[in-house]
């Protein structure tokens, strides 16, 4: 931490108190979920590139669209798309959880635990439903 | 003076922090506002993905040729772009070392604007049929 330089002619500041963070906490599911909310937010940020490239290719030419589509349909492409979907669902449910907290609900220990696990399982369930449908649909074409 | 203080002189002079009616409040509020709109537009985005999964270009063009789909898709871009811009600002401000903070805050805004312009223009082009 860089010390704040005292401005000339003023008292020096007292050192700010530091929280003994991270290392002293026992594992809790909600702390993982808190980190996950950031990670998924950042993932979604860069995932938007995929959507932008896809829509731009569709607006460019048949050839560009087919190229991008064929990349997305490779096993790696599908893994990335499924991961992106899960990331969006996780961030969405995490956001709803934050709204519950914003209005002042769900702060008891069991409620926090429940909301955290619900976010995790809910996001996996939604992803499974979406891709179950998408892949069966894709297969039919 | 016996009492210790954690407040900076500047803070006392200005009286208000970022949190009291300042940019902190605006950021918080806009982030929640777009979080709510994102619930709707992401639902539409999922619908789009499911409708167009594996579809040939002709179907994609037909989909975005429909006014409702074009409007909803542009709203997807606008709502998520604002949310992304605000969201990425937080980890950049918190984790970036001093010299890189401002360049990356600029980069964040540039990235989001480019994504948004590409998205909206592409949707418009598909809607208008070239």
Coordinates of N, CA, C and O in Angstrom, one line a residue, chain B residues 4-113:
Chain B
X4 N -7.6 10.7 16.6 CA -7.1 10.3 15.3 C -8.3 10.4 14.3 O -9.5 10.3 14.6
X5 N -8.0 10.7 13.1 CA -9.0 10.8 12.0 C -8.6 9.9 10.8 O -7.4 9.9 10.5
X6 N -9.6 9.3 10.2 CA -9.3 8.6 9.0 C -9.7 9.4 7.8 O -9.6 8.9 6.6
X7 N -10.3 10.5 8.0 CA -10.8 11.3 6.9 C -9.6 12.2 6.4 O -8.9 12.8 7.1
X8 N -9.6 12.2 5.0 CA -8.5 13.1 4.5 C -9.0 14.5 4.5 O -10.2 14.8 4.7
X9 N -8.1 15.5 4.4 CA -8.4 16.9 4.5 C -9.3 17.2 3.3 O -10.3 18.0 3.4
X10 N -9.0 16.6 2.1 CA -9.8 16.9 0.9 C -11.2 16.5 1.1 O -12.2 17.2 0.7
X11 N -11.4 15.3 1.7 CA -12.8 14.8 2.0 C -13.6 15.8 2.8 O -14.7 16.0 2.6
X12 N -12.9 16.4 3.8 CA -13.6 17.3 4.7 C -14.0 18.6 4.0 O -15.0 19.2 4.2
X13 N -13.1 19.0 3.1 CA -13.3 20.2 2.3 C -14.5 20.0 1.4 O -15.4 20.9 1.3
X14 N -14.5 18.9 0.7 CA -15.6 18.7 -0.3 C -16.9 18.3 0.4 O -17.9 18.6 -0.2
X15 N -16.8 17.7 1.5 CA -18.0 17.3 2.3 C -18.7 16.1 1.7 O -19.2 15.3 2.5
X16 N -18.7 15.9 0.4 CA -19.4 14.8 -0.2 C -18.5 13.8 -0.7 O -17.5 14.2 -1.4
X17 N -18.8 12.5 -0.6 CA -18.0 11.5 -1.2 C -18.7 11.1 -2.5 O -19.8 11.6 -2.8
X18 N -18.1 10.1 -3.2 CA -18.7 9.6 -4.4 C -20.0 8.9 -4.1 O -20.9 8.9 -5.0
X19 N -20.2 8.4 -2.9 CA -21.4 7.6 -2.6 C -22.6 8.5 -2.3 O -23.7 8.0 -2.4
X20 N -22.4 9.8 -1.9 CA -23.6 10.6 -1.6 C -24.0 11.5 -2.7 O -23.5 12.6 -2.9
X21 N -24.9 11.0 -3.5 CA -25.4 11.7 -4.6 C -24.4 12.0 -5.7 O -24.6 12.8 -6.6
X22 N -23.3 11.3 -5.7 CA -22.2 11.5 -6.7 C -22.2 10.4 -7.7 O -23.2 9.6 -7.8
X23 N -21.1 10.2 -8.4 CA -21.0 9.2 -9.4 C -21.1 7.8 -8.9 O -21.6 6.9 -9.7
X24 N -20.8 7.6 -7.6 CA -21.0 6.2 -7.1 C -22.5 5.8 -7.1 O -22.8 4.7 -7.4
X25 N -23.3 6.8 -6.8 CA -24.8 6.5 -6.8 C -25.3 6.2 -8.2 O -26.0 5.3 -8.4
X26 N -24.8 7.0 -9.1 CA -25.2 6.9 -10.5 C -24.8 5.6 -11.1 O -25.5 4.9 -11.8
X27 N -23.6 5.2 -10.7 CA -23.0 3.9 -11.2 C -23.9 2.7 -10.7 O -24.3 1.9 -11.4
X28 N -24.1 2.8 -9.4 CA -24.9 1.7 -8.7 C -26.2 1.6 -9.3 O -26.7 0.5 -9.6
X29 N -26.9 2.8 -9.5 CA -28.2 2.8 -10.0 C -28.3 2.3 -11.5 O -29.2 1.5 -11.8
X30 N -27.4 2.8 -12.3 CA -27.4 2.4 -13.7 C -27.1 0.9 -13.8 O -27.7 0.2 -14.7
X31 N -26.3 0.4 -13.0 CA -25.9 -1.0 -13.0 C -27.2 -1.9 -12.7 O -27.4 -2.9 -13.3
X32 N -28.0 -1.4 -11.7 CA -29.2 -2.2 -11.3 C -30.2 -2.0 -12.4 O -31.0 -3.0 -12.7
X33 N -30.4 -0.8 -12.9 CA -31.4 -0.5 -14.0 C -31.1 -1.5 -15.2 O -32.0 -2.2 -15.7
X34 N -29.9 -1.6 -15.6 CA -29.6 -2.4 -16.8 C -29.6 -3.9 -16.4 O -29.8 -4.7 -17.2
X35 N -29.4 -4.2 -15.1 CA -29.5 -5.6 -14.7 C -30.9 -6.1 -14.9 O -31.2 -7.2 -15.3
X36 N -31.9 -5.2 -14.5 CA -33.3 -5.5 -14.7 C -33.6 -5.7 -16.2 O -34.2 -6.7 -16.6
X37 N -33.2 -4.7 -17.0 CA -33.5 -4.8 -18.4 C -32.8 -6.0 -19.0 O -33.3 -6.7 -20.0
X38 N -31.6 -6.4 -18.5 CA -30.9 -7.5 -19.0 C -31.7 -8.8 -18.8 O -31.5 -9.7 -19.6
X39 N -32.4 -8.9 -17.7 CA -33.2 -10.1 -17.5 C -34.1 -10.3 -18.7 O -34.3 -11.5 -19.2
X40 N -34.7 -9.3 -19.3 CA -35.6 -9.4 -20.4 C -34.9 -9.6 -21.7 O -35.2 -10.5 -22.5
X41 N -33.8 -8.8 -21.9 CA -33.1 -9.0 -23.2 C -32.3 -10.3 -23.3 O -32.2 -10.8 -24.4
X42 N -31.9 -10.8 -22.2 CA -31.1 -12.1 -22.2 C -32.1 -13.2 -22.5 O -31.8 -14.1 -23.2
X43 N -33.3 -13.1 -22.0 CA -34.4 -14.1 -22.3 C -34.6 -14.1 -23.8 O -34.7 -15.1 -24.4
X44 N -34.6 -12.9 -24.4 CA -34.8 -12.8 -25.9 C -33.6 -13.3 -26.6 O -33.7 -14.0 -27.6
X45 N -32.4 -13.1 -26.0 CA -31.1 -13.6 -26.6 C -31.1 -15.1 -26.7 O -30.7 -15.7 -27.6
X46 N -31.6 -15.7 -25.6 CA -31.7 -17.2 -25.5 C -32.7 -17.7 -26.6 O -32.4 -18.6 -27.3
X47 N -33.8 -17.0 -26.7 CA -34.8 -17.3 -27.7 C -34.2 -17.2 -29.1 O -34.3 -18.1 -29.9
X48 N -33.4 -16.2 -29.3 CA -32.7 -16.0 -30.6 C -31.8 -17.2 -30.9 O -31.8 -17.7 -32.0
X49 N -31.0 -17.5 -29.9 CA -30.0 -18.6 -30.0 C -30.7 -19.9 -30.3 O -30.3 -20.6 -31.2
X50 N -31.8 -20.2 -29.6 CA -32.5 -21.4 -29.8 C -33.2 -21.5 -31.2 O -33.2 -22.5 -31.8
X51 N -33.7 -20.3 -31.6 CA -34.3 -20.3 -32.9 C -33.3 -20.4 -34.1 O -33.6 -21.1 -35.1
X52 N -32.2 -19.9 -33.9 CA -31.2 -19.8 -35.0 C -30.1 -20.8 -34.9 O -29.1 -20.8 -35.7
X53 N -30.1 -21.7 -33.9 CA -29.0 -22.7 -33.7 C -28.9 -23.6 -35.0 O -29.9 -24.3 -35.3
X54 N -27.8 -23.5 -35.6 CA -27.6 -24.3 -36.8 C -28.4 -23.8 -38.1 O -28.4 -24.5 -39.1
X55 N -29.0 -22.7 -38.0 CA -29.8 -22.2 -39.1 C -28.9 -21.6 -40.2 O -27.9 -21.1 -40.0
X56 N -29.3 -21.8 -41.5 CA -28.6 -21.2 -42.6 C -28.8 -19.7 -42.6 O -29.8 -19.2 -42.0
X57 N -28.0 -19.0 -43.4 CA -28.1 -17.5 -43.4 C -29.4 -17.0 -43.8 O -29.9 -16.0 -43.2
X58 N -30.1 -17.7 -44.7 CA -31.4 -17.2 -45.1 C -32.4 -17.1 -43.9 O -33.1 -16.1 -43.8
X59 N -32.4 -18.0 -43.0 CA -33.2 -18.0 -41.9 C -32.8 -16.9 -40.9 O -33.7 -16.2 -40.3
X60 N -31.5 -16.7 -40.8 CA -31.0 -15.6 -39.9 C -31.5 -14.3 -40.4 O -32.0 -13.4 -39.7
X61 N -31.4 -14.1 -41.8 CA -31.9 -12.8 -42.4 C -33.4 -12.6 -42.2 O -33.8 -11.5 -41.8
X62 N -34.1 -13.7 -42.4 CA -35.6 -13.6 -42.2 C -35.9 -13.3 -40.7 O -36.8 -12.5 -40.5
X63 N -35.2 -13.9 -39.8 CA -35.4 -13.6 -38.4 C -35.2 -12.1 -38.1 O -36.1 -11.5 -37.5
X64 N -34.1 -11.6 -38.5 CA -33.8 -10.2 -38.2 C -34.6 -9.2 -39.1 O -34.6 -8.0 -38.8
X65 N -35.2 -9.7 -40.1 CA -36.0 -8.9 -41.0 C -37.4 -8.6 -40.3 O -38.1 -7.6 -40.7
X66 N -37.7 -9.3 -39.3 CA -38.9 -9.1 -38.5 C -38.7 -7.9 -37.6 O -37.7 -7.9 -36.8
X67 N -39.5 -6.8 -37.6 CA -39.3 -5.6 -36.8 C -39.2 -5.9 -35.3 O -38.3 -5.4 -34.7
X68 N -40.0 -6.8 -34.8 CA -39.9 -7.1 -33.4 C -38.6 -7.6 -33.0 O -37.9 -7.2 -32.1
X69 N -38.1 -8.6 -33.8 CA -36.8 -9.2 -33.5 C -35.7 -8.2 -33.6 O -34.7 -8.3 -32.8
X70 N -35.8 -7.4 -34.7 CA -34.7 -6.4 -34.9 C -34.7 -5.4 -33.7 O -33.6 -5.1 -33.1
X71 N -35.8 -4.9 -33.3 CA -35.9 -4.0 -32.2 C -35.4 -4.6 -30.9 O -34.5 -4.1 -30.2
X72 N -35.9 -5.8 -30.6 CA -35.5 -6.5 -29.4 C -34.0 -6.8 -29.4 O -33.3 -6.6 -28.3
X73 N -33.4 -7.1 -30.5 CA -32.0 -7.4 -30.6 C -31.1 -6.2 -30.4 O -30.1 -6.2 -29.8
X74 N -31.6 -5.0 -30.9 CA -30.9 -3.8 -30.7 C -31.0 -3.4 -29.2 O -30.0 -3.0 -28.6
X75 N -32.1 -3.7 -28.5 CA -32.2 -3.5 -27.1 C -31.2 -4.4 -26.3 O -30.7 -4.0 -25.3
X76 N -31.0 -5.6 -26.8 CA -30.1 -6.5 -26.2 C -28.7 -5.9 -26.2 O -28.0 -5.8 -25.2
X77 N -28.3 -5.3 -27.4 CA -27.0 -4.7 -27.5 C -26.9 -3.5 -26.5 O -25.9 -3.4 -25.8
X78 N -27.9 -2.6 -26.5 CA -27.8 -1.4 -25.7 C -27.7 -1.7 -24.2 O -26.9 -1.2 -23.5
X79 N -28.7 -2.6 -23.8 CA -28.7 -2.9 -22.4 C -27.5 -3.6 -21.9 O -26.9 -3.2 -20.8
X80 N -27.0 -4.6 -22.6 CA -25.8 -5.3 -22.2 C -24.6 -4.5 -22.3 O -23.7 -4.6 -21.5
X81 N -24.5 -3.6 -23.3 CA -23.3 -2.8 -23.5 C -23.1 -1.8 -22.3 O -22.0 -1.7 -21.8
X82 N -24.2 -1.2 -21.9 CA -24.1 -0.3 -20.7 C -23.7 -1.0 -19.5 O -22.8 -0.6 -18.7
X83 N -24.3 -2.2 -19.3 CA -24.1 -3.0 -18.1 C -22.6 -3.5 -18.1 O -21.9 -3.5 -17.1
X84 N -22.1 -3.9 -19.3 CA -20.7 -4.3 -19.4 C -19.7 -3.2 -19.1 O -18.7 -3.4 -18.4
X85 N -20.0 -2.0 -19.6 CA -19.1 -0.9 -19.4 C -19.0 -0.6 -17.9 O -17.9 -0.3 -17.4
X86 N -20.2 -0.6 -17.3 CA -20.2 -0.3 -15.8 C -19.5 -1.4 -15.0 O -18.8 -1.2 -14.1
X87 N -19.8 -2.6 -15.4 CA -19.3 -3.8 -14.7 C -17.8 -3.9 -14.8 O -17.2 -4.1 -13.7
X88 N -17.3 -3.8 -16.0 CA -15.8 -3.9 -16.1 C -15.0 -2.8 -15.4 O -13.9 -3.0 -15.0
X89 N -15.7 -1.7 -15.3 CA -15.0 -0.5 -14.6 C -14.6 -0.9 -13.2 O -13.6 -0.5 -12.7
X90 N -15.4 -1.8 -12.5 CA -15.2 -2.1 -11.1 C -13.9 -2.9 -10.9 O -13.0 -2.5 -10.2
X91 N -13.7 -4.1 -11.6 CA -12.4 -4.8 -11.4 C -11.2 -4.0 -11.9 O -10.1 -4.1 -11.3
X92 N -11.4 -3.2 -13.0 CA -10.3 -2.4 -13.4 C -9.9 -1.4 -12.3 O -8.7 -1.3 -12.0
X93 N -10.8 -0.7 -11.8 CA -10.5 0.2 -10.7 C -9.9 -0.4 -9.5 O -9.0 0.1 -8.8
X94 N -10.3 -1.6 -9.2 CA -9.9 -2.3 -8.0 C -8.6 -3.1 -8.1 O -7.8 -3.2 -7.2
X95 N -8.3 -3.6 -9.3 CA -7.2 -4.5 -9.4 C -6.0 -4.0 -10.2 O -4.9 -4.4 -10.1
X96 N -6.3 -3.0 -11.1 CA -5.3 -2.5 -12.0 C -4.3 -1.7 -11.2 O -4.7 -0.8 -10.5
X97 N -3.0 -1.9 -11.5 CA -2.0 -1.0 -10.8 C -2.1 0.4 -11.4 O -2.7 0.6 -12.5
X98 N -1.6 1.4 -10.6 CA -1.9 2.8 -10.8 C -1.7 3.3 -12.3 O -2.6 3.8 -12.8
X99 N -0.6 3.0 -12.8 CA -0.3 3.5 -14.2 C -1.2 3.0 -15.3 O -1.4 3.6 -16.3
X100 N -1.8 1.8 -15.0 CA -2.6 1.1 -16.1 C -4.1 1.4 -15.9 O -4.9 1.1 -16.8
X101 N -4.5 2.0 -14.8 CA -5.9 2.1 -14.5 C -6.6 3.0 -15.5 O -7.6 2.5 -16.1
X102 N -6.1 4.1 -15.7 CA -6.8 5.1 -16.7 C -6.8 4.5 -18.1 O -7.8 4.5 -18.8
X103 N -5.6 4.0 -18.6 CA -5.7 3.5 -20.0 C -6.7 2.3 -20.1 O -7.4 2.3 -21.1
X104 N -6.8 1.5 -19.1 CA -7.7 0.4 -19.2 C -9.2 0.8 -19.0 O -10.1 0.2 -19.6
X105 N -9.4 1.9 -18.3 CA -10.8 2.5 -18.2 C -11.2 3.0 -19.6 O -12.3 2.9 -20.0
X106 N -10.2 3.6 -20.3 CA -10.5 4.1 -21.6 C -10.8 3.0 -22.6 O -11.7 2.9 -23.3
X107 N -9.9 1.9 -22.4 CA -10.0 0.8 -23.3 C -11.4 0.1 -23.1 O -12.0 -0.4 -24.1
X108 N -11.8 0.0 -21.9 CA -13.1 -0.5 -21.5 C -14.2 0.2 -22.3 O -15.0 -0.5 -23.0
X109 N -14.2 1.5 -22.3 CA -15.2 2.3 -23.0 C -15.1 2.0 -24.5 O -16.1 1.8 -25.1
X110 N -13.9 2.1 -25.0 CA -13.7 1.9 -26.4 C -14.2 0.5 -26.9 O -15.0 0.4 -27.9
X111 N -13.9 -0.5 -26.1 CA -14.3 -1.9 -26.5 C -15.8 -2.0 -26.5 O -16.3 -2.5 -27.5
X112 N -16.4 -1.5 -25.5 CA -17.9 -1.6 -25.4 C -18.6 -0.8 -26.6 O -19.5 -1.3 -27.2
X113 N -18.0 0.3 -26.9 CA -18.6 1.1 -28.0 C -18.5 0.4 -29.3 O -19.4 0.3 -30.1

